[in-house]
Tab-separated table of C-alpha atoms in Angstrom:
chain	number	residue	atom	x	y	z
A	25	UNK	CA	89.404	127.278	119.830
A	26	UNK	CA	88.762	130.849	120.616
A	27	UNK	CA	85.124	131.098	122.351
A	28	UNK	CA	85.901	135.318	123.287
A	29	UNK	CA	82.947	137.385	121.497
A	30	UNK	CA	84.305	138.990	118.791
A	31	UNK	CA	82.123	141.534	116.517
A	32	UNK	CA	81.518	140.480	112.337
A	33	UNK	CA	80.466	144.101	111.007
A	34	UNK	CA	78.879	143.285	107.663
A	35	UNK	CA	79.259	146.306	106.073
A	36	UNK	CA	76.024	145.847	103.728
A	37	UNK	CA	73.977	143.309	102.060
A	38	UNK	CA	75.634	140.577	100.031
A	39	UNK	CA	75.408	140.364	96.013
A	40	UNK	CA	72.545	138.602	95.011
A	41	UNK	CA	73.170	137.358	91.137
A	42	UNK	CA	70.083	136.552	89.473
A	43	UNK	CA	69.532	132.746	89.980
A	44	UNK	CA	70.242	129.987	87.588
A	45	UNK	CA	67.619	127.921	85.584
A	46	UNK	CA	66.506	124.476	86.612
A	47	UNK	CA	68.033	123.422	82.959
A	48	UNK	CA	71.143	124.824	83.993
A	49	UNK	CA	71.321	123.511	87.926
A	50	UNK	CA	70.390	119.993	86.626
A	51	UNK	CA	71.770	119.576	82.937
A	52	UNK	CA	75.440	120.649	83.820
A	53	UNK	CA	77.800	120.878	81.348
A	54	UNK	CA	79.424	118.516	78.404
A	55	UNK	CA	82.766	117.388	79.732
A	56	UNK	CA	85.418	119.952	78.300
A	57	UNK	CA	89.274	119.764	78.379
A	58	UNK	CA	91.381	123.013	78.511
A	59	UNK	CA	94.716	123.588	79.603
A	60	UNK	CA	97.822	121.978	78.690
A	61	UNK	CA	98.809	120.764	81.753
A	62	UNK	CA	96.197	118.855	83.914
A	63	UNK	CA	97.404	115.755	84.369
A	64	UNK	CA	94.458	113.181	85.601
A	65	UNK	CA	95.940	110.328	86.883
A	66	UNK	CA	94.539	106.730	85.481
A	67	UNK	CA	91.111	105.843	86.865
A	68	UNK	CA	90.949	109.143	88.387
A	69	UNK	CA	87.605	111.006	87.373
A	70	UNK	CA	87.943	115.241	87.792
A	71	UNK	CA	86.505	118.550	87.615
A	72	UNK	CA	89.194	120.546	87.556
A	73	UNK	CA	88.446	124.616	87.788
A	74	UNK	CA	91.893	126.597	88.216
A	75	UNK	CA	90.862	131.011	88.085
A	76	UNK	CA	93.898	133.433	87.623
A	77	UNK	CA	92.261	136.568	90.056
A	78	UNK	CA	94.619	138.801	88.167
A	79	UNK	CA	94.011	138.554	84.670
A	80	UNK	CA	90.229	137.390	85.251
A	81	UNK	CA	91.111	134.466	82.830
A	82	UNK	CA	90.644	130.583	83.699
A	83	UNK	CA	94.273	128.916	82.982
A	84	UNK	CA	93.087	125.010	83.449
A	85	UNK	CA	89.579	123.296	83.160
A	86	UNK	CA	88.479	119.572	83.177
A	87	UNK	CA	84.862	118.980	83.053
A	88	UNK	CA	84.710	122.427	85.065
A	89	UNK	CA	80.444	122.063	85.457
A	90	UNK	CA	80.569	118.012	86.325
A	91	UNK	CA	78.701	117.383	89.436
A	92	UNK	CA	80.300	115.678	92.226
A	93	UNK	CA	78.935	115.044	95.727
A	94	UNK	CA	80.422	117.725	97.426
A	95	UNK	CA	81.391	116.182	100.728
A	96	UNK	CA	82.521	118.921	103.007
A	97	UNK	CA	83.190	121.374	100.376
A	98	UNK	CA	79.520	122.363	100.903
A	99	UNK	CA	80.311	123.929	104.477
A	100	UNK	CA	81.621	126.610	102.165
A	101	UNK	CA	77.901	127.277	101.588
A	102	UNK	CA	76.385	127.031	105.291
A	103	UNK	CA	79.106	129.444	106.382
A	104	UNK	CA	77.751	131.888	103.780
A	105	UNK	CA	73.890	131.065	104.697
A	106	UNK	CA	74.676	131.886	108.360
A	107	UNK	CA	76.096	135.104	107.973
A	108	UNK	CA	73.900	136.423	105.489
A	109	UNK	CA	72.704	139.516	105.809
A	110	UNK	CA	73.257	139.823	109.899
A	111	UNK	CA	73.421	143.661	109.600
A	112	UNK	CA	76.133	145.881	110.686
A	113	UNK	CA	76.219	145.278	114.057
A	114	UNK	CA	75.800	141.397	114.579
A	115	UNK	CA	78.391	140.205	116.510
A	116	UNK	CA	78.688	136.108	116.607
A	117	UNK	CA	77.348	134.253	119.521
A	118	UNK	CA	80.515	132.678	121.211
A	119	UNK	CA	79.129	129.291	120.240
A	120	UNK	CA	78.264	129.964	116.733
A	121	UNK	CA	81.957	131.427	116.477
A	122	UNK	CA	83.170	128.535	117.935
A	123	UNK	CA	81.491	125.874	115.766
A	124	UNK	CA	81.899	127.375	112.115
A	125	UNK	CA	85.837	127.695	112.866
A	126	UNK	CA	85.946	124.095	113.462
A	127	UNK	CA	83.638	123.993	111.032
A	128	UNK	CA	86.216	125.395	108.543
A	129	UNK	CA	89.501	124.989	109.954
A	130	UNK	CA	89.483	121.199	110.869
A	131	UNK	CA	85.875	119.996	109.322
A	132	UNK	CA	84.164	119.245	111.886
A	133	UNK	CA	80.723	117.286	111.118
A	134	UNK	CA	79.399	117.786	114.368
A	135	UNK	CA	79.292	121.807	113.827
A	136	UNK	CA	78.196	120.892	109.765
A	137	UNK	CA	75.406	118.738	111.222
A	138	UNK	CA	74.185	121.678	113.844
A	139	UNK	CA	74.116	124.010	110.658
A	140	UNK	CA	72.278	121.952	108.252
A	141	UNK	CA	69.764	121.476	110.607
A	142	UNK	CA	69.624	124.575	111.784
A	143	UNK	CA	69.786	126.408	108.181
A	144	UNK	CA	66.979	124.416	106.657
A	145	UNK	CA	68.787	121.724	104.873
A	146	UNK	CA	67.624	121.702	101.173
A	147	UNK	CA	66.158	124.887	101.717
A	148	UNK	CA	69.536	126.748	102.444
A	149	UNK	CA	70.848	125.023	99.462
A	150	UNK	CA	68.244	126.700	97.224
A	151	UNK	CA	68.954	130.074	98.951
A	152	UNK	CA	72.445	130.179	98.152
A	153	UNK	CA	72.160	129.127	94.725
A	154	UNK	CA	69.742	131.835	94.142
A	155	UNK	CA	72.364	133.957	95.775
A	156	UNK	CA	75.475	133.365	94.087
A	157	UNK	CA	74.560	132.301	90.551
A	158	UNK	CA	75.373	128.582	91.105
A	159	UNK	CA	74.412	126.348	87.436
A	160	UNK	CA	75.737	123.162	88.934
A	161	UNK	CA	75.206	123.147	92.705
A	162	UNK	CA	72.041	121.359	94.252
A	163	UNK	CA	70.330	119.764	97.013
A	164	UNK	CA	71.176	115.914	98.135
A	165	UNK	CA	68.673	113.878	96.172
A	166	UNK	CA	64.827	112.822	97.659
A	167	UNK	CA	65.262	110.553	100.441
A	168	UNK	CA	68.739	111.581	101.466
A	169	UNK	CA	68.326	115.384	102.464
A	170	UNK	CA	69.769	114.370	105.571
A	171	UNK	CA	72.916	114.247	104.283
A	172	UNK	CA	75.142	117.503	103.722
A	173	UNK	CA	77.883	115.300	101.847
A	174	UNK	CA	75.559	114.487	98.861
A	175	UNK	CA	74.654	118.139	98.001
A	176	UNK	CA	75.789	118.404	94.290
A	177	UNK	CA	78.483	121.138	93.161
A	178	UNK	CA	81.039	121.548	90.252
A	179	UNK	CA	84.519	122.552	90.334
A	180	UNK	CA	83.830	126.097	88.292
A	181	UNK	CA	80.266	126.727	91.340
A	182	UNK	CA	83.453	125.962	93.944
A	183	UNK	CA	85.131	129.188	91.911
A	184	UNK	CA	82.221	131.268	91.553
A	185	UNK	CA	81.712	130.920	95.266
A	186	UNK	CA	85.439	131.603	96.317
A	187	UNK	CA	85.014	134.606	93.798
A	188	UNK	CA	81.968	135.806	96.148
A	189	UNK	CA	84.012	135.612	98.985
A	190	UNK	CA	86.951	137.437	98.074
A	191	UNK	CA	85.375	140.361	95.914
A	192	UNK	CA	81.532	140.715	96.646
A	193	UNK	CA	81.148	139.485	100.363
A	194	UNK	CA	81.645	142.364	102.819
A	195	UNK	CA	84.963	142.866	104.174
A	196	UNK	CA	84.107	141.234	107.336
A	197	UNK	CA	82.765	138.299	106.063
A	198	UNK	CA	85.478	137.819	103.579
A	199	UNK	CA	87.834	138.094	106.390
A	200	UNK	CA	86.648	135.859	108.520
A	201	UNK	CA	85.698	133.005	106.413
A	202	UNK	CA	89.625	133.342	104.720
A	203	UNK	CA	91.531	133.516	107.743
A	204	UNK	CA	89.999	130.592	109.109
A	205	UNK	CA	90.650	128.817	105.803
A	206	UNK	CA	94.263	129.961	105.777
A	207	UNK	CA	94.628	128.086	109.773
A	208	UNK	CA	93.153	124.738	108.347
A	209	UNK	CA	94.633	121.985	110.685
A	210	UNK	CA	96.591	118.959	108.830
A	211	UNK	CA	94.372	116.552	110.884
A	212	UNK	CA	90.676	116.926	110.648
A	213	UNK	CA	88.526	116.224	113.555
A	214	UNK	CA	87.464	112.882	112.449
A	215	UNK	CA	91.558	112.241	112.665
A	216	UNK	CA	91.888	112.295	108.886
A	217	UNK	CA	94.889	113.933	107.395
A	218	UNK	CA	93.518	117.056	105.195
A	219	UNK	CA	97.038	118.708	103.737
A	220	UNK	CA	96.407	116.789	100.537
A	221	UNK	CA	96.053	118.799	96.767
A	222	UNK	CA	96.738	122.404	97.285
A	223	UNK	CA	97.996	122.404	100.988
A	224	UNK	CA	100.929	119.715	99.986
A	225	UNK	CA	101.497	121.116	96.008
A	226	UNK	CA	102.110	124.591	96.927
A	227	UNK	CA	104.078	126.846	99.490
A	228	UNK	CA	102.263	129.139	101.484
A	229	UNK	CA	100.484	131.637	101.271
A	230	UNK	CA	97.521	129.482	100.848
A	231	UNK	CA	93.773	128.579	102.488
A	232	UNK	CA	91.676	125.433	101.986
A	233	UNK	CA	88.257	123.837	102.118
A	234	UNK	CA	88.817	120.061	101.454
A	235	UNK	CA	86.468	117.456	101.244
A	236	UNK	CA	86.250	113.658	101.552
A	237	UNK	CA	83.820	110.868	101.513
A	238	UNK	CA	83.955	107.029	100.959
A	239	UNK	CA	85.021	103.934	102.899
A	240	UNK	CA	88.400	105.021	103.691
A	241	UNK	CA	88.631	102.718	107.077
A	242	UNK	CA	90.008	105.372	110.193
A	243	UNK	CA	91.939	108.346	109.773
A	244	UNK	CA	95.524	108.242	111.253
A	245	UNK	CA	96.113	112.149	111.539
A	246	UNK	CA	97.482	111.799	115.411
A	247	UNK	CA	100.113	110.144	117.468
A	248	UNK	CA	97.438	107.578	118.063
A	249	UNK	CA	95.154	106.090	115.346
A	250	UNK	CA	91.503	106.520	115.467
A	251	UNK	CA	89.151	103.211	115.781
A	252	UNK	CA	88.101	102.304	113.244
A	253	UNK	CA	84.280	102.854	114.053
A	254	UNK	CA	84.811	106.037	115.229
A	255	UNK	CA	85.375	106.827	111.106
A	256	UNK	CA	82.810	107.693	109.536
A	257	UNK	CA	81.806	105.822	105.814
A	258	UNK	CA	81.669	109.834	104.472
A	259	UNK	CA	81.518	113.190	105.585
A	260	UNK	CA	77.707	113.836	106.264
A	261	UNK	CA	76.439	110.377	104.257
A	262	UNK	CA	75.002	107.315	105.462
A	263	UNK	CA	76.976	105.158	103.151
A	264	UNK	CA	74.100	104.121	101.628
A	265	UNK	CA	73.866	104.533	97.611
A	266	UNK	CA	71.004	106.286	96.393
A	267	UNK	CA	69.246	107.450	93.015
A	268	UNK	CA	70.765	110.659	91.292
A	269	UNK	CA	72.710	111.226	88.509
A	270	UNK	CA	75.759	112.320	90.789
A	271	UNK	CA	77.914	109.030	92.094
A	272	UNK	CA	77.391	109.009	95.564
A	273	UNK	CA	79.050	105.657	96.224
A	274	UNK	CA	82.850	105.828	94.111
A	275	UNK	CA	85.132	107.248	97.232
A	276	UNK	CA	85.637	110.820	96.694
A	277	UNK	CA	88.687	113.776	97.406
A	278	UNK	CA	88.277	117.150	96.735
A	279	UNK	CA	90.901	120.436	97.516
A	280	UNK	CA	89.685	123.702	96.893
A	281	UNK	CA	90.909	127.255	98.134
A	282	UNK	CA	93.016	129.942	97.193
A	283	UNK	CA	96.949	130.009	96.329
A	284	UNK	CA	99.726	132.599	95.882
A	285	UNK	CA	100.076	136.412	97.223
A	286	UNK	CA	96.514	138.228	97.500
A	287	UNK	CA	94.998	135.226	97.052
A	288	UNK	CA	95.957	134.979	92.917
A	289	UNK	CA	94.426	131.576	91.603
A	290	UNK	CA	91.269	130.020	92.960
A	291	UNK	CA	91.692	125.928	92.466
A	292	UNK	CA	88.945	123.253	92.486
A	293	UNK	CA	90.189	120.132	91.808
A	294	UNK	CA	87.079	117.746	92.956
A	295	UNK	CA	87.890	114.071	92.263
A	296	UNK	CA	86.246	110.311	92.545
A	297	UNK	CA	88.397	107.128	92.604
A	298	UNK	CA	87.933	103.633	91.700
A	299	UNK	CA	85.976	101.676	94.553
A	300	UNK	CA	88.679	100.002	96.888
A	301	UNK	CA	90.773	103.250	97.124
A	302	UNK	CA	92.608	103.611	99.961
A	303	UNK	CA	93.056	106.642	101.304
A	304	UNK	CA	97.219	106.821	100.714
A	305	UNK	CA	96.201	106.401	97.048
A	306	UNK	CA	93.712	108.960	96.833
A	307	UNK	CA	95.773	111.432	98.605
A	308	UNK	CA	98.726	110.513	96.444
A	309	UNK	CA	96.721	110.872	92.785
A	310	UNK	CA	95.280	114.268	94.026
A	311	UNK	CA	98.441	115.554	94.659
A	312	UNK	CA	100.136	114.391	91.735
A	313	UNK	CA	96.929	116.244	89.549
A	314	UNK	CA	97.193	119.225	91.478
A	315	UNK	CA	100.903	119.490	91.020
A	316	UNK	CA	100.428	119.117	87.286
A	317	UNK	CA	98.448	122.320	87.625
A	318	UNK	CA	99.159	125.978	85.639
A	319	UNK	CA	98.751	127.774	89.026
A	320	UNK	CA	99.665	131.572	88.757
A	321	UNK	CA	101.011	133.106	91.659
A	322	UNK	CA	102.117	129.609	93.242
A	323	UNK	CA	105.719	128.476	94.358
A	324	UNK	CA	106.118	124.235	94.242
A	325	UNK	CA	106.964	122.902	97.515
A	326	UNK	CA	110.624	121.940	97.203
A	327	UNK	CA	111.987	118.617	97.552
A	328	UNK	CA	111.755	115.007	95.726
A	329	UNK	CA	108.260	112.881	96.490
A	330	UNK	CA	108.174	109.146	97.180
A	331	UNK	CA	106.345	106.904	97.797
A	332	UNK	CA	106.112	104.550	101.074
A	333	UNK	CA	104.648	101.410	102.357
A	334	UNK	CA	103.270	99.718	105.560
A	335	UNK	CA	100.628	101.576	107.643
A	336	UNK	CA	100.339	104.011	110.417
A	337	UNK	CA	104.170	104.997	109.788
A	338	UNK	CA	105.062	107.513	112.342
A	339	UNK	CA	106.647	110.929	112.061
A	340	UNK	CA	109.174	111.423	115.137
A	341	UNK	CA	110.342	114.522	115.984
A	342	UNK	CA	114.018	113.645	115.877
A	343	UNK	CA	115.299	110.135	114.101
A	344	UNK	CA	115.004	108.351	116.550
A	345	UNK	CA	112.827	105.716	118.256
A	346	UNK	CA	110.627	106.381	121.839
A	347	UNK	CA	107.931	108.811	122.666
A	348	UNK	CA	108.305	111.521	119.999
A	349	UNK	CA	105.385	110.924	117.453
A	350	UNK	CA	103.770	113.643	115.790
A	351	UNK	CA	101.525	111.968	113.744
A	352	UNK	CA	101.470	108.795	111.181
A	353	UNK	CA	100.952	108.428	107.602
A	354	UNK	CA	98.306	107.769	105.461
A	355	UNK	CA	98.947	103.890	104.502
A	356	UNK	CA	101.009	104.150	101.299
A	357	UNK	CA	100.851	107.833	101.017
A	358	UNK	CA	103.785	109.524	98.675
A	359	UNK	CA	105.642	112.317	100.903
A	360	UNK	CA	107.880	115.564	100.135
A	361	UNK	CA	111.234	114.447	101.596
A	362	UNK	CA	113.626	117.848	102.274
A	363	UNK	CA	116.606	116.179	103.249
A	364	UNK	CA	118.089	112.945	105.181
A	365	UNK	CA	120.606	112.105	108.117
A	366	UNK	CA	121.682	109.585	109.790
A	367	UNK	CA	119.482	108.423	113.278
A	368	UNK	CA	118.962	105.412	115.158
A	369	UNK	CA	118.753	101.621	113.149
A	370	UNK	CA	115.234	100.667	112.182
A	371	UNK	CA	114.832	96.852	111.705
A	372	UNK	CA	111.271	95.619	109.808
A	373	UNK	CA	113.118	91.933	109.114
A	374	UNK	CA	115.070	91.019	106.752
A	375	UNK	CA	115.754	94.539	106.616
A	376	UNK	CA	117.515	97.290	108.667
A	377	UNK	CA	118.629	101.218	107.825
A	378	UNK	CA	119.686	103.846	110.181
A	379	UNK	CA	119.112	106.708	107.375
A	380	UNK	CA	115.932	108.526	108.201
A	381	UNK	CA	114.208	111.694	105.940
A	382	UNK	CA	112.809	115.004	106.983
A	383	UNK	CA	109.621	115.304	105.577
A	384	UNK	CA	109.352	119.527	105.800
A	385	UNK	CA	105.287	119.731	105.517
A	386	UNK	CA	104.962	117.643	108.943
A	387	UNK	CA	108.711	119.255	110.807
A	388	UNK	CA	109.308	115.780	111.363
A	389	UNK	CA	111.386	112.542	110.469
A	390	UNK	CA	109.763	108.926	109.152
A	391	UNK	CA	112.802	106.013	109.125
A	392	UNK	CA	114.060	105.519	105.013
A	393	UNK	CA	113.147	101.814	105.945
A	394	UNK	CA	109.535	102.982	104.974
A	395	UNK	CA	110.662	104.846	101.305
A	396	UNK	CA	109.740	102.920	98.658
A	397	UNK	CA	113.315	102.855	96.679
A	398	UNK	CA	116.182	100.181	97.003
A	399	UNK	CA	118.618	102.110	98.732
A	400	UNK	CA	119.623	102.847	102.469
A	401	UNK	CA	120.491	106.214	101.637
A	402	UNK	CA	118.577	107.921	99.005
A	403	UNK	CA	120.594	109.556	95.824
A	404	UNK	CA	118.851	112.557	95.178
A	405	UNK	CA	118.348	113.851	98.486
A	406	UNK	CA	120.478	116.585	100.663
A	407	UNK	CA	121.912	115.518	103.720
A	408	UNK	CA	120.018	117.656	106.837
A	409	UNK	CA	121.812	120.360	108.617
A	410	UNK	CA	121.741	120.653	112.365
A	411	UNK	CA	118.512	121.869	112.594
A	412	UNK	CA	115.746	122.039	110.199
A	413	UNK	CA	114.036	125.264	108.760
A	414	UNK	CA	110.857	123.790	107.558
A	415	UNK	CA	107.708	123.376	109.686
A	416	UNK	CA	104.843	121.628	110.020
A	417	UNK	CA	102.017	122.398	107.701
């Protein structure tokens, strides 16, 4: 992480929208279906917001003001509160610069924790509601404002706040906070794999705020799993349940960001899944939803998803066996396979196969032992060249 001083020049004060009505910050909105295409997979509960930059026009929305505990999509909003109104010549303390792009690039809570502290808490909350014309968005409930993960937004506040950042915020803020988005890591600090939803659906160009809460056990996102205490139960919660209206207890998934050339669509897909959820499973539903998505501006990434089974399955660089691991699998978790070749024999008694795939969003190999379809060699797949084009994501 970069810790050089480096000057933020906000050219002028930000927007300030007149603020929304207590009715309309705790009422919400009716649930409401539009789009043909959003497909929410069984058990799956979703606010899905999807905003088409170029023609001004929303082209998908699923209960677009339900409130969901925002997890980390909330550092969205203490990035904002930091940087507002710092004058033209602030330049960014080394450390602050270093915290809020871990902050936003790979999640960290330890730099979210600093901020909500720092910012006010609640207070901050309050600010930038007044500021940006949130109706769904507030505060964790009495008793819990310790906790940044149960501040309340909607997939259409996640828009209107992506829609500050790219048309009202000054240039250098807008900058900053989006090219930082656009360099999210695949694995979080906490060692959690965060290329699910928009980062896995769509080809570059894209950036992403993700969020995540719920007993999901340890991330895996590195050659060498975290312990499992070292995982937290959420992203800034206690695990506890408390009273409020918003479910702060069902484990949660959210993507949000931007997609396509000049940033084109804005997508919130914010999501909750049936207690028990394993991580795998929630990243595999939000994908599939996201990828059911009218996204304008977006390419699909190419190749045919599967499934797999067994846990911490490891991505090798080549296909082959030994010290070449660039990272392991969500338990179950359904992958984009580019191509397959022949490698070294895998045996997981009674069963053996030498075929292995290329997974192009990691630049790496897992062993076809670990695809979830009867065959050795899979039908539908390319064989790999000599070397691969793709890269990891």
């Amino acid at each position: 992480m970069a810790t050089v001083l480096c000057s933020l020049l906000l050219a002028g004060a930000f927007h300030s929208p007149a603020s929304a009505t207590p009715a309309q910050r705790e009422g919400g909105a009716p649930p409401v279906t539009l789009g043909a295409t959003a497909q929410v997979p069984p058990g799956v509960t979703a606010g899905v917001a999807v905003f088409d930059r170029r023609t001004g026009a929303f082209t998908e929305q699923v209960n677009p003001g339900m409130q969901f505990r925002s997890a980390s999509v909330v550092k969205l909003l203490m990035a904002l509160d930091f940087l507002w109104n710092r004058g033209p010549d602030y330049v960014i303390p080394a450390a602050d610069r270093t915290r809020l792009e871990a902050m936003l690039r790979s999640s960290n809570d330890f730099a979210a924790n600093y901020y909500w502290d720092a910012l006010g808490r609640n207070a901050m909350i309050s600010r930038m509601v007044s500021r940006l014309g949130l109706v769904d968005t507030a505060p964790p409930p009495a008793g819990q404002e310790g906790m940044w993960g149960y501040t309340a937004m909607s997939a259409r506040d996640t828009v209107t706040t992506y829609r500050y950042i790219l048309d009202k915020a000054p240039a250098p803020v807008r900058d900053f906070v989006m090219t930082n988005l656009r360099q999210s890591t695949r694995c979080a600090s906490d060692s959690f794999d965060q290329h699910f939803g928009i980062a896995s659906a769509f080809d570059r160009p894209w950036a992403v705020k993700q969020g995540w809460a719920g007993r999901y056990g340890a991330g895996t996102c590195s050659p060498t799993p975290a312990r499992a205490a070292a995982a937290p139960a959420s992203n800034g919660e206690s695990g506890a349940p408390a009273a409020a209206d918003v479910d702060l207890t069902r484990p949660a998934l959210h993507t949000t960001g931007t997609v396509g050339s000049g940033d084109r669509s804005i997508v919130a897909v914010l999501t909750l899944h049936p207690e028990g959820t394993t991580y795998g499973k929630a990243y595999t539903d939000i994908g599939r939803l996201t990828r059911s998505l009218n996204v304008p501006g977006s390419v699909a990434a190419s190749g045919k998803w599967y499934g797999t089974w067994s846990s911490d399955v490891n991505v090798r660089r080549e296909p082959v066996l030994g010290d070449n691991v660039l990272t392991k699998l969500p338990a179950g978790v359904e992958v984009l396979v580019g191509c397959q070749k022949k490698g070294q024999l895998v045996s997981v008694p009674p069963y053996s196969n030498d075929w292995w795939a290329y997974l192009p969003q990691y630049g790496g190999y897992i062993s076809n032992i670990y695809i979830s379809h009867p065959d050795n060699q899979l039908p539908d797949v390319p064989l790999c060249g000599n070397s691969q084009s793709g890269s990891s994501r």
